């Protein structure tokens, strides 16, 4: 709330401006803190943790401990001069303590001379906050008394009472940090107790009466700037400025924050409710997208919803994690500005159960600056007012006659299939706003084109039937380019993309063996067990890291027990497999359930080589915990417990089963599986990384198993060699998946399947790769969903939540990483899919600076190993890496010669292009020093 400003004549005005300008060149007294104000619910603590200071509404805060653990100072909002009737404790305040009202904020003004108010604030309210863990308070309403205390004597009494209250707060809570919101008149008495002073509306403000955003007039701005300068010089306080800008005007928010920062003040620019993530010293770049679907359309579950099975993968490739929400389960009560990069919807009908409620909610999000991408149908009948917000209006059905018109410079339409002519009942709208980009239309009308795929400053729409083309037996092809459409509609910025396909410049390679068919006799000379064929011909011979599982009910009962240990023949081989250093232990359940939760139309096509139970017989504790206990106690070495659970049947788990694997410390995987091939070259055959149910994440298998390529193991049994097509097509032109050799023990039962598997292994080893276990990949996928990004005013990216995931991807056209100023970045590699940045492990936080100049000092170009240490010093780079196979690394150093000092000897490198290649005779050489001269 701004006080009435004194009259300034022209001379005084000039003097104030000059003094302000001269003072602004001084360095700020404090270090460079950042602050965010967030009063909404729930508080997005993962995003707020990027800031050094955060002010929250304590009644809406559920995870204070997380912010404190991240080193963020959290201040609880406390109004000492007013009480809003929405407060839970409002009925506890005697009405006699109120002396007026603030209609602007719909609150009651308190008489600060009431001792009872002091006692209540300190002994009840603030003490409770202190017990909850708050160690800082943001004191608001410090000038509210000025609304009624007009007479000097009365005002003086209020100021004296306010000063006593602040002193008492400081004394009662040792070490408390206080931020004042204004309170200029009491600073002489209590300024020493504050760590910062905040003021609102220096450049941009909100008029609560007209309900409009506006620029602060110059006299008001100069008066406040003069006041803030005086406070900083006299009291040495951090100055915080809160300005209000329409969230749809993102660039104005940035400009305003920078103007405030240039004065040496700590900025926060947001909406007047302070319930969005605004812009401050740094700007959060949200990398979550809210995907809405209609659960009534998909009773089988989320995995059948188009927004998941088709749209999620392109979003993930662009760097965005997806949160799913069934619109029938309720909608978020708050606006999502700054927390989500956008909202994506895909409905197949225009009749959601509560269409008006949904329509109003969606419009509220659009008006708050949240970008929206609509695919298929709106979910409600579009009225004139809603369409007007999109820049379109209703059109006549005959306007869609004829062939569709595609814009001349088009990146969106005709990606895998061309659009057909308008269909009966199809919907399109007439674009009257000149800012609308018409990607697919039906001719130019007098008032604008009729459009079915279009975008504007609010988002974009791709209407049915112009999204995908249906085909034989449920096959589909994209009409729109989903990568380009989402980028355009959501106005997605270029961000460092967390990438799970690549590490240290090489594509990942996973080997996964599901336990089916371990005990069958192979149709090859000697009729060995299929599990033994796999062990001898693949797990031992190729020595690649492999995650291998067994089905307890199959392994424990197959073969005749012999010997004193009572193990079956299959168990003996399984035990030998789990002893191999390159094998990671996993479970494939006890009885191989066909489904992990109740579904209709379960595909019962099987291979005939495993037990399988129905859902109504399912005991998940026996299937998961019981099978893991059996493996750990009977088959695995004592120091090598199970680390992964591989889902069975249709490969889809529910929240309860996923939560159990998490409690047992297991990574989980299966389901999904890309099947794109030369015969079906469509991105609709490439699934996402997984799907999230509540707080649990199921990780999908990157590539389908041989079960798919052999028609559910009905033949041809050599069909698995077609997985090479899938691995090739998921690498170019975009690298969408790691390489993945995913098969079952029954692949060891036929000569043709053994030969196919050998061909897949041989091809994969010919590709440059970094081999990892399934558990390592699962950890990366989990981190992908929780990594957060912000950008500082100097342009540096602050990336949080990195540990197992050690790669960021940028376009090769972007600036180079600044290897000297960045923290946690040890190198990069440019390939046609992008620029892949290599990160140090266990950093948690990476600071990425960029530069227009390529680096001149040595850096890691690529390696098959995992970085453990990378430390620059005067005598070289001290590093430690290890791999699952003999370690290789290539160091980029175009103008220098590089050698490695290792174990008392010098390892010479081999010149390779602009770098030096080093090959070690072992996988874990230990500590080495890289020297370039």
mmCIF file of C-alpha atoms in Angstrom, residues 533-868:
data_model
loop_
_atom_site.group_PDB
_atom_site.id
_atom_site.type_symbol
_atom_site.label_atom_id
_atom_site.label_comp_id
_atom_site.label_asym_id
_atom_site.label_seq_id
_atom_site.Cartn_x
_atom_site.Cartn_y
_atom_site.Cartn_z
ATOM 1 C CA UNK A 533 22.216 -71.611 -23.581
ATOM 2 C CA UNK A 534 21.731 -67.957 -22.682
ATOM 3 C CA UNK A 535 24.386 -68.085 -19.986
ATOM 4 C CA UNK A 536 27.036 -69.762 -22.145
ATOM 5 C CA UNK A 537 26.379 -68.028 -25.454
ATOM 6 C CA UNK A 538 25.501 -64.501 -24.363
ATOM 7 C CA UNK A 539 25.975 -63.550 -20.709
ATOM 8 C CA UNK A 540 29.466 -65.037 -20.481
ATOM 9 C CA UNK A 541 30.639 -64.726 -24.066
ATOM 10 C CA UNK A 542 29.760 -61.078 -24.592
ATOM 11 C CA UNK A 543 30.496 -59.977 -21.027
ATOM 12 C CA UNK A 544 28.175 -56.980 -21.317
ATOM 13 C CA UNK A 545 26.434 -55.696 -18.205
ATOM 14 C CA UNK A 546 23.081 -57.481 -18.146
ATOM 15 C CA UNK A 547 20.084 -57.344 -15.811
ATOM 16 C CA UNK A 548 18.834 -60.921 -15.467
ATOM 17 C CA UNK A 549 15.658 -62.084 -13.747
ATOM 18 C CA UNK A 550 13.988 -65.345 -12.819
ATOM 19 C CA UNK A 551 10.399 -66.367 -12.119
ATOM 20 C CA UNK A 552 10.452 -68.110 -8.744
ATOM 21 C CA UNK A 553 7.553 -70.447 -9.507
ATOM 22 C CA UNK A 554 9.270 -71.613 -12.669
ATOM 23 C CA UNK A 555 12.861 -71.704 -11.500
ATOM 24 C CA UNK A 556 12.217 -73.401 -8.141
ATOM 25 C CA UNK A 557 10.115 -76.245 -9.585
ATOM 26 C CA UNK A 558 11.812 -77.070 -12.898
ATOM 27 C CA UNK A 559 14.302 -79.895 -13.053
ATOM 28 C CA UNK A 560 14.959 -82.643 -10.549
ATOM 29 C CA UNK A 561 16.632 -81.720 -7.266
ATOM 30 C CA UNK A 562 19.981 -83.406 -7.001
ATOM 31 C CA UNK A 563 22.834 -83.146 -4.604
ATOM 32 C CA UNK A 564 22.832 -82.255 -0.967
ATOM 33 C CA UNK A 565 21.887 -78.614 -1.548
ATOM 34 C CA UNK A 566 18.479 -79.599 -2.912
ATOM 35 C CA UNK A 567 18.637 -77.123 -5.803
ATOM 36 C CA UNK A 568 16.908 -77.824 -9.079
ATOM 37 C CA UNK A 569 18.962 -77.901 -12.251
ATOM 38 C CA UNK A 570 17.550 -74.517 -13.272
ATOM 39 C CA UNK A 571 18.393 -73.020 -9.887
ATOM 40 C CA UNK A 572 21.993 -74.192 -10.226
ATOM 41 C CA UNK A 573 22.369 -72.376 -13.535
ATOM 42 C CA UNK A 574 20.604 -69.303 -12.186
ATOM 43 C CA UNK A 575 22.978 -69.254 -9.233
ATOM 44 C CA UNK A 576 25.962 -69.412 -11.614
ATOM 45 C CA UNK A 577 24.507 -66.546 -13.645
ATOM 46 C CA UNK A 578 24.068 -64.335 -10.606
ATOM 47 C CA UNK A 579 27.714 -64.932 -9.669
ATOM 48 C CA UNK A 580 28.881 -63.298 -12.899
ATOM 49 C CA UNK A 581 30.353 -59.841 -12.326
ATOM 50 C CA UNK A 582 28.568 -58.419 -15.357
ATOM 51 C CA UNK A 583 25.115 -59.570 -14.186
ATOM 52 C CA UNK A 584 22.680 -57.511 -12.127
ATOM 53 C CA UNK A 585 20.130 -59.530 -10.136
ATOM 54 C CA UNK A 586 16.417 -58.989 -10.769
ATOM 55 C CA UNK A 587 13.076 -60.645 -10.079
ATOM 56 C CA UNK A 588 10.364 -61.418 -12.633
ATOM 57 C CA UNK A 589 7.826 -62.289 -9.893
ATOM 58 C CA UNK A 590 6.700 -65.543 -8.291
ATOM 59 C CA UNK A 591 3.988 -66.707 -10.695
ATOM 60 C CA UNK A 592 4.111 -64.301 -13.647
ATOM 61 C CA UNK A 593 0.745 -62.475 -13.237
ATOM 62 C CA UNK A 594 -0.939 -61.571 -16.516
ATOM 63 C CA UNK A 595 -2.085 -58.245 -15.033
ATOM 64 C CA UNK A 596 -1.186 -56.262 -11.921
ATOM 65 C CA UNK A 597 -4.577 -54.611 -11.546
ATOM 66 C CA UNK A 598 -8.084 -55.354 -12.775
ATOM 67 C CA UNK A 599 -8.539 -54.821 -16.517
ATOM 68 C CA UNK A 600 -10.766 -56.041 -19.277
ATOM 69 C CA UNK A 601 -9.616 -57.605 -22.533
ATOM 70 C CA UNK A 602 -6.260 -58.861 -21.286
ATOM 71 C CA UNK A 603 -4.223 -60.175 -24.175
ATOM 72 C CA UNK A 604 -3.803 -63.825 -23.256
ATOM 73 C CA UNK A 605 -1.497 -64.649 -26.116
ATOM 74 C CA UNK A 606 1.374 -66.408 -24.419
ATOM 75 C CA UNK A 607 4.487 -68.368 -25.107
ATOM 76 C CA UNK A 608 3.364 -71.405 -23.113
ATOM 77 C CA UNK A 609 6.557 -71.432 -21.085
ATOM 78 C CA UNK A 610 5.522 -69.799 -17.830
ATOM 79 C CA UNK A 611 2.909 -69.975 -15.116
ATOM 80 C CA UNK A 612 0.368 -67.163 -15.185
ATOM 81 C CA UNK A 613 -2.265 -66.151 -12.655
ATOM 82 C CA UNK A 614 -5.360 -63.977 -12.958
ATOM 83 C CA UNK A 615 -5.674 -60.653 -11.175
ATOM 84 C CA UNK A 616 -8.257 -61.942 -8.706
ATOM 85 C CA UNK A 617 -5.685 -64.439 -7.411
ATOM 86 C CA UNK A 618 -2.910 -61.856 -7.136
ATOM 87 C CA UNK A 619 -0.935 -61.373 -3.918
ATOM 88 C CA UNK A 620 1.497 -58.583 -4.709
ATOM 89 C CA UNK A 621 3.518 -59.120 -1.525
ATOM 90 C CA UNK A 622 4.139 -62.738 -2.477
ATOM 91 C CA UNK A 623 4.832 -61.817 -6.086
ATOM 92 C CA UNK A 624 7.255 -58.971 -5.346
ATOM 93 C CA UNK A 625 8.654 -59.170 -1.811
ATOM 94 C CA UNK A 626 8.385 -62.966 -1.668
ATOM 95 C CA UNK A 627 10.166 -63.584 -4.962
ATOM 96 C CA UNK A 628 12.899 -61.100 -4.085
ATOM 97 C CA UNK A 629 13.427 -62.813 -0.727
ATOM 98 C CA UNK A 630 13.670 -66.195 -2.474
ATOM 99 C CA UNK A 631 16.244 -64.896 -4.943
ATOM 100 C CA UNK A 632 18.320 -63.156 -2.283
ATOM 101 C CA UNK A 633 18.318 -66.171 0.056
ATOM 102 C CA UNK A 634 18.603 -69.004 -2.478
ATOM 103 C CA UNK A 635 20.208 -67.834 -5.718
ATOM 104 C CA UNK A 636 22.111 -64.564 -5.368
ATOM 105 C CA UNK A 637 25.513 -64.201 -3.677
ATOM 106 C CA UNK A 638 25.324 -62.849 -0.137
ATOM 107 C CA UNK A 639 26.630 -59.417 -1.114
ATOM 108 C CA UNK A 640 24.581 -59.105 -4.293
ATOM 109 C CA UNK A 641 20.851 -58.694 -3.624
ATOM 110 C CA UNK A 642 18.121 -58.067 -6.194
ATOM 111 C CA UNK A 643 18.090 -54.506 -7.450
ATOM 112 C CA UNK A 644 15.316 -54.553 -10.060
ATOM 113 C CA UNK A 645 11.778 -55.859 -10.422
ATOM 114 C CA UNK A 646 10.630 -56.528 -13.992
ATOM 115 C CA UNK A 647 6.848 -56.447 -14.470
ATOM 116 C CA UNK A 648 5.123 -59.440 -16.049
ATOM 117 C CA UNK A 649 2.116 -59.983 -18.316
ATOM 118 C CA UNK A 650 0.960 -56.737 -19.894
ATOM 119 C CA UNK A 651 3.779 -55.017 -17.996
ATOM 120 C CA UNK A 652 1.601 -52.364 -16.325
ATOM 121 C CA UNK A 653 1.629 -51.867 -12.564
ATOM 122 C CA UNK A 654 -0.664 -49.937 -10.255
ATOM 123 C CA UNK A 655 0.212 -47.524 -7.467
ATOM 124 C CA UNK A 656 0.244 -50.208 -4.757
ATOM 125 C CA UNK A 657 2.640 -52.480 -6.603
ATOM 126 C CA UNK A 658 4.923 -49.594 -7.584
ATOM 127 C CA UNK A 659 5.006 -48.322 -4.008
ATOM 128 C CA UNK A 660 6.039 -51.772 -2.779
ATOM 129 C CA UNK A 661 9.020 -51.907 -5.139
ATOM 130 C CA UNK A 662 10.062 -48.468 -3.938
ATOM 131 C CA UNK A 663 9.855 -49.519 -0.267
ATOM 132 C CA UNK A 664 12.028 -52.536 -1.070
ATOM 133 C CA UNK A 665 14.625 -50.278 -2.708
ATOM 134 C CA UNK A 666 14.062 -51.764 -6.159
ATOM 135 C CA UNK A 667 14.058 -50.069 -9.525
ATOM 136 C CA UNK A 668 11.208 -51.255 -11.751
ATOM 137 C CA UNK A 669 10.798 -51.643 -15.492
ATOM 138 C CA UNK A 670 8.713 -53.154 -18.310
ATOM 139 C CA UNK A 671 5.728 -52.271 -20.407
ATOM 140 C CA UNK A 672 6.129 -49.698 -23.162
ATOM 141 C CA UNK A 673 8.772 -50.810 -25.639
ATOM 142 C CA UNK A 674 9.314 -49.050 -28.974
ATOM 143 C CA UNK A 675 8.348 -51.063 -32.070
ATOM 144 C CA UNK A 676 8.984 -48.555 -34.853
ATOM 145 C CA UNK A 677 10.367 -50.348 -37.911
ATOM 146 C CA UNK A 678 11.020 -49.863 -41.593
ATOM 147 C CA UNK A 679 7.567 -51.323 -42.259
ATOM 148 C CA UNK A 680 5.874 -49.062 -39.684
ATOM 149 C CA UNK A 681 7.993 -45.956 -39.617
ATOM 150 C CA UNK A 682 5.874 -43.787 -37.334
ATOM 151 C CA UNK A 683 6.515 -42.018 -34.072
ATOM 152 C CA UNK A 684 3.238 -43.443 -32.760
ATOM 153 C CA UNK A 685 5.228 -46.668 -32.228
ATOM 154 C CA UNK A 686 7.632 -44.973 -29.797
ATOM 155 C CA UNK A 687 6.225 -44.815 -26.251
ATOM 156 C CA UNK A 688 7.257 -42.408 -23.482
ATOM 157 C CA UNK A 689 9.778 -43.079 -20.716
ATOM 158 C CA UNK A 690 7.094 -44.365 -18.378
ATOM 159 C CA UNK A 691 4.084 -43.098 -16.537
ATOM 160 C CA UNK A 692 3.494 -41.624 -13.139
ATOM 161 C CA UNK A 693 0.686 -42.742 -10.826
ATOM 162 C CA UNK A 694 0.359 -40.366 -7.885
ATOM 163 C CA UNK A 695 3.956 -40.202 -6.629
ATOM 164 C CA UNK A 696 5.030 -43.545 -8.103
ATOM 165 C CA UNK A 697 6.758 -43.902 -11.452
ATOM 166 C CA UNK A 698 6.730 -46.952 -13.680
ATOM 167 C CA UNK A 699 9.710 -47.072 -16.020
ATOM 168 C CA UNK A 700 8.930 -48.418 -19.473
ATOM 169 C CA UNK A 701 11.267 -50.736 -21.340
ATOM 170 C CA UNK A 702 12.922 -48.575 -24.023
ATOM 171 C CA UNK A 703 12.637 -51.183 -26.811
ATOM 172 C CA UNK A 704 10.213 -54.085 -27.196
ATOM 173 C CA UNK A 705 11.346 -57.644 -26.524
ATOM 174 C CA UNK A 706 11.597 -60.560 -28.957
ATOM 175 C CA UNK A 707 8.071 -61.568 -27.845
ATOM 176 C CA UNK A 708 6.746 -58.776 -30.086
ATOM 177 C CA UNK A 709 9.077 -59.405 -33.023
ATOM 178 C CA UNK A 710 8.185 -63.125 -33.082
ATOM 179 C CA UNK A 711 4.412 -62.557 -32.976
ATOM 180 C CA UNK A 712 4.011 -63.530 -29.318
ATOM 181 C CA UNK A 713 6.565 -66.323 -29.796
ATOM 182 C CA UNK A 714 4.525 -67.933 -32.547
ATOM 183 C CA UNK A 715 7.192 -67.354 -35.179
ATOM 184 C CA UNK A 716 9.150 -66.554 -37.168
ATOM 185 C CA UNK A 717 11.660 -67.186 -34.395
ATOM 186 C CA UNK A 718 14.393 -65.277 -36.175
ATOM 187 C CA UNK A 719 12.182 -62.167 -36.049
ATOM 188 C CA UNK A 720 14.144 -60.503 -33.272
ATOM 189 C CA UNK A 721 16.797 -59.346 -35.706
ATOM 190 C CA UNK A 722 14.252 -56.689 -36.760
ATOM 191 C CA UNK A 723 14.900 -54.942 -33.435
ATOM 192 C CA UNK A 724 17.989 -53.541 -35.156
ATOM 193 C CA UNK A 725 15.622 -51.450 -37.282
ATOM 194 C CA UNK A 726 13.966 -50.150 -34.116
ATOM 195 C CA UNK A 727 17.258 -49.225 -32.502
ATOM 196 C CA UNK A 728 18.358 -47.480 -35.683
ATOM 197 C CA UNK A 729 15.116 -45.511 -36.077
ATOM 198 C CA UNK A 730 15.079 -44.442 -32.428
ATOM 199 C CA UNK A 731 18.543 -42.956 -32.922
ATOM 200 C CA UNK A 732 18.040 -40.864 -36.044
ATOM 201 C CA UNK A 733 17.059 -38.205 -36.871
ATOM 202 C CA UNK A 734 16.308 -37.844 -33.136
ATOM 203 C CA UNK A 735 17.860 -39.994 -30.435
ATOM 204 C CA UNK A 736 14.708 -41.065 -28.603
ATOM 205 C CA UNK A 737 15.786 -44.253 -26.828
ATOM 206 C CA UNK A 738 18.937 -46.006 -25.672
ATOM 207 C CA UNK A 739 19.874 -49.288 -27.336
ATOM 208 C CA UNK A 740 18.118 -52.134 -25.562
ATOM 209 C CA UNK A 741 18.567 -55.881 -26.037
ATOM 210 C CA UNK A 742 15.447 -57.186 -24.288
ATOM 211 C CA UNK A 743 14.720 -60.900 -24.447
ATOM 212 C CA UNK A 744 13.536 -63.947 -22.456
ATOM 213 C CA UNK A 745 15.297 -67.169 -21.597
ATOM 214 C CA UNK A 746 13.139 -68.955 -24.149
ATOM 215 C CA UNK A 747 15.176 -67.235 -26.870
ATOM 216 C CA UNK A 748 17.801 -69.835 -26.014
ATOM 217 C CA UNK A 749 15.455 -72.659 -26.974
ATOM 218 C CA UNK A 750 15.628 -72.522 -30.809
ATOM 219 C CA UNK A 751 18.565 -72.253 -33.163
ATOM 220 C CA UNK A 752 16.915 -69.531 -35.246
ATOM 221 C CA UNK A 753 16.219 -67.374 -32.186
ATOM 222 C CA UNK A 754 19.760 -67.917 -30.889
ATOM 223 C CA UNK A 755 21.174 -66.800 -34.231
ATOM 224 C CA UNK A 756 18.900 -63.753 -34.281
ATOM 225 C CA UNK A 757 19.977 -62.822 -30.783
ATOM 226 C CA UNK A 758 23.611 -63.196 -31.763
ATOM 227 C CA UNK A 759 23.064 -60.860 -34.712
ATOM 228 C CA UNK A 760 21.506 -58.257 -32.389
ATOM 229 C CA UNK A 761 24.421 -58.490 -29.937
ATOM 230 C CA UNK A 762 27.001 -58.207 -32.717
ATOM 231 C CA UNK A 763 25.296 -55.182 -34.303
ATOM 232 C CA UNK A 764 24.958 -53.425 -30.952
ATOM 233 C CA UNK A 765 28.626 -53.911 -30.118
ATOM 234 C CA UNK A 766 29.591 -52.372 -33.444
ATOM 235 C CA UNK A 767 27.831 -49.164 -32.389
ATOM 236 C CA UNK A 768 29.628 -46.716 -30.165
ATOM 237 C CA UNK A 769 27.970 -47.183 -26.769
ATOM 238 C CA UNK A 770 28.137 -46.977 -23.010
ATOM 239 C CA UNK A 771 26.742 -50.150 -21.449
ATOM 240 C CA UNK A 772 24.724 -49.826 -18.219
ATOM 241 C CA UNK A 773 22.446 -51.939 -16.051
ATOM 242 C CA UNK A 774 18.686 -51.526 -15.959
ATOM 243 C CA UNK A 775 18.902 -50.082 -12.429
ATOM 244 C CA UNK A 776 21.183 -47.308 -13.679
ATOM 245 C CA UNK A 777 18.772 -46.459 -16.470
ATOM 246 C CA UNK A 778 15.801 -46.552 -14.083
ATOM 247 C CA UNK A 779 17.483 -44.051 -11.790
ATOM 248 C CA UNK A 780 17.994 -41.696 -14.717
ATOM 249 C CA UNK A 781 14.328 -41.898 -15.740
ATOM 250 C CA UNK A 782 13.234 -41.190 -12.181
ATOM 251 C CA UNK A 783 15.478 -38.140 -12.005
ATOM 252 C CA UNK A 784 14.220 -36.914 -15.374
ATOM 253 C CA UNK A 785 10.814 -36.394 -13.776
ATOM 254 C CA UNK A 786 12.118 -34.283 -10.881
ATOM 255 C CA UNK A 787 14.905 -32.087 -12.330
ATOM 256 C CA UNK A 788 14.225 -28.349 -12.159
ATOM 257 C CA UNK A 789 15.674 -25.409 -14.112
ATOM 258 C CA UNK A 790 16.159 -21.729 -13.498
ATOM 259 C CA UNK A 791 18.092 -19.036 -15.313
ATOM 260 C CA UNK A 792 20.000 -16.231 -13.668
ATOM 261 C CA UNK A 793 20.137 -12.689 -14.926
ATOM 262 C CA UNK A 794 23.665 -13.258 -16.219
ATOM 263 C CA UNK A 795 22.282 -16.004 -18.485
ATOM 264 C CA UNK A 796 23.621 -18.963 -16.510
ATOM 265 C CA UNK A 797 21.403 -22.020 -16.115
ATOM 266 C CA UNK A 798 20.944 -23.492 -12.642
ATOM 267 C CA UNK A 799 19.910 -27.148 -12.960
ATOM 268 C CA UNK A 800 18.870 -28.994 -9.780
ATOM 269 C CA UNK A 801 18.224 -32.648 -9.006
ATOM 270 C CA UNK A 802 20.987 -34.209 -11.134
ATOM 271 C CA UNK A 803 22.822 -37.235 -9.831
ATOM 272 C CA UNK A 804 22.349 -40.451 -11.778
ATOM 273 C CA UNK A 805 21.265 -38.492 -14.864
ATOM 274 C CA UNK A 806 24.487 -37.004 -16.197
ATOM 275 C CA UNK A 807 23.655 -35.577 -19.609
ATOM 276 C CA UNK A 808 22.123 -32.356 -20.887
ATOM 277 C CA UNK A 809 21.264 -31.853 -24.540
ATOM 278 C CA UNK A 810 21.312 -28.594 -26.496
ATOM 279 C CA UNK A 811 21.044 -27.844 -30.216
ATOM 280 C CA UNK A 812 24.404 -27.747 -31.966
ATOM 281 C CA UNK A 813 23.469 -24.217 -33.057
ATOM 282 C CA UNK A 814 23.438 -22.987 -29.454
ATOM 283 C CA UNK A 815 26.333 -21.300 -27.684
ATOM 284 C CA UNK A 816 29.241 -23.350 -26.379
ATOM 285 C CA UNK A 817 29.433 -24.351 -22.719
ATOM 286 C CA UNK A 818 31.865 -22.096 -20.890
ATOM 287 C CA UNK A 819 34.154 -24.740 -19.421
ATOM 288 C CA UNK A 820 35.937 -22.278 -17.138
ATOM 289 C CA UNK A 821 32.903 -20.686 -15.487
ATOM 290 C CA UNK A 822 30.473 -23.601 -15.486
ATOM 291 C CA UNK A 823 30.254 -25.898 -12.473
ATOM 292 C CA UNK A 824 29.698 -29.623 -12.839
ATOM 293 C CA UNK A 825 30.330 -29.725 -16.619
ATOM 294 C CA UNK A 826 33.397 -31.700 -17.792
ATOM 295 C CA UNK A 827 32.873 -31.787 -21.544
ATOM 296 C CA UNK A 828 30.507 -32.134 -24.466
ATOM 297 C CA UNK A 829 30.138 -33.789 -27.838
ATOM 298 C CA UNK A 830 28.426 -32.588 -30.999
ATOM 299 C CA UNK A 831 26.665 -35.214 -33.112
ATOM 300 C CA UNK A 832 23.858 -34.760 -35.611
ATOM 301 C CA UNK A 833 21.235 -35.356 -32.872
ATOM 302 C CA UNK A 834 22.508 -32.451 -30.787
ATOM 303 C CA UNK A 835 25.167 -31.225 -28.390
ATOM 304 C CA UNK A 836 25.455 -33.584 -25.421
ATOM 305 C CA UNK A 837 26.975 -32.112 -22.257
ATOM 306 C CA UNK A 838 28.755 -34.423 -19.787
ATOM 307 C CA UNK A 839 28.150 -33.812 -16.090
ATOM 308 C CA UNK A 840 29.906 -34.721 -12.866
ATOM 309 C CA UNK A 841 28.067 -37.171 -10.599
ATOM 310 C CA UNK A 842 26.618 -36.420 -7.182
ATOM 311 C CA UNK A 843 26.551 -32.709 -7.876
ATOM 312 C CA UNK A 844 22.848 -32.264 -7.293
ATOM 313 C CA UNK A 845 23.279 -28.845 -8.870
ATOM 314 C CA UNK A 846 24.927 -27.821 -12.140
ATOM 315 C CA UNK A 847 25.660 -24.240 -13.150
ATOM 316 C CA UNK A 848 25.901 -23.870 -16.916
ATOM 317 C CA UNK A 849 27.413 -20.729 -18.407
ATOM 318 C CA UNK A 850 27.609 -20.400 -22.180
ATOM 319 C CA UNK A 851 29.902 -18.482 -24.484
ATOM 320 C CA UNK A 852 30.014 -17.673 -28.220
ATOM 321 C CA UNK A 853 33.574 -19.012 -28.374
ATOM 322 C CA UNK A 854 34.490 -22.727 -28.424
ATOM 323 C CA UNK A 855 36.619 -23.895 -25.484
ATOM 324 C CA UNK A 856 40.385 -23.782 -25.793
ATOM 325 C CA UNK A 857 41.268 -25.972 -22.804
ATOM 326 C CA UNK A 858 41.026 -29.789 -22.838
ATOM 327 C CA UNK A 859 37.687 -31.412 -22.057
ATOM 328 C CA UNK A 860 36.082 -34.853 -22.215
ATOM 329 C CA UNK A 861 34.758 -35.564 -25.703
ATOM 330 C CA UNK A 862 33.310 -39.023 -25.097
ATOM 331 C CA UNK A 863 33.856 -42.194 -23.089
ATOM 332 C CA UNK A 864 32.318 -45.584 -22.378
ATOM 333 C CA UNK A 865 32.884 -45.012 -18.673
ATOM 334 C CA UNK A 866 31.270 -43.349 -15.711
ATOM 335 C CA UNK A 867 32.903 -40.239 -14.254
ATOM 336 C CA UNK A 868 33.631 -40.384 -10.540
#
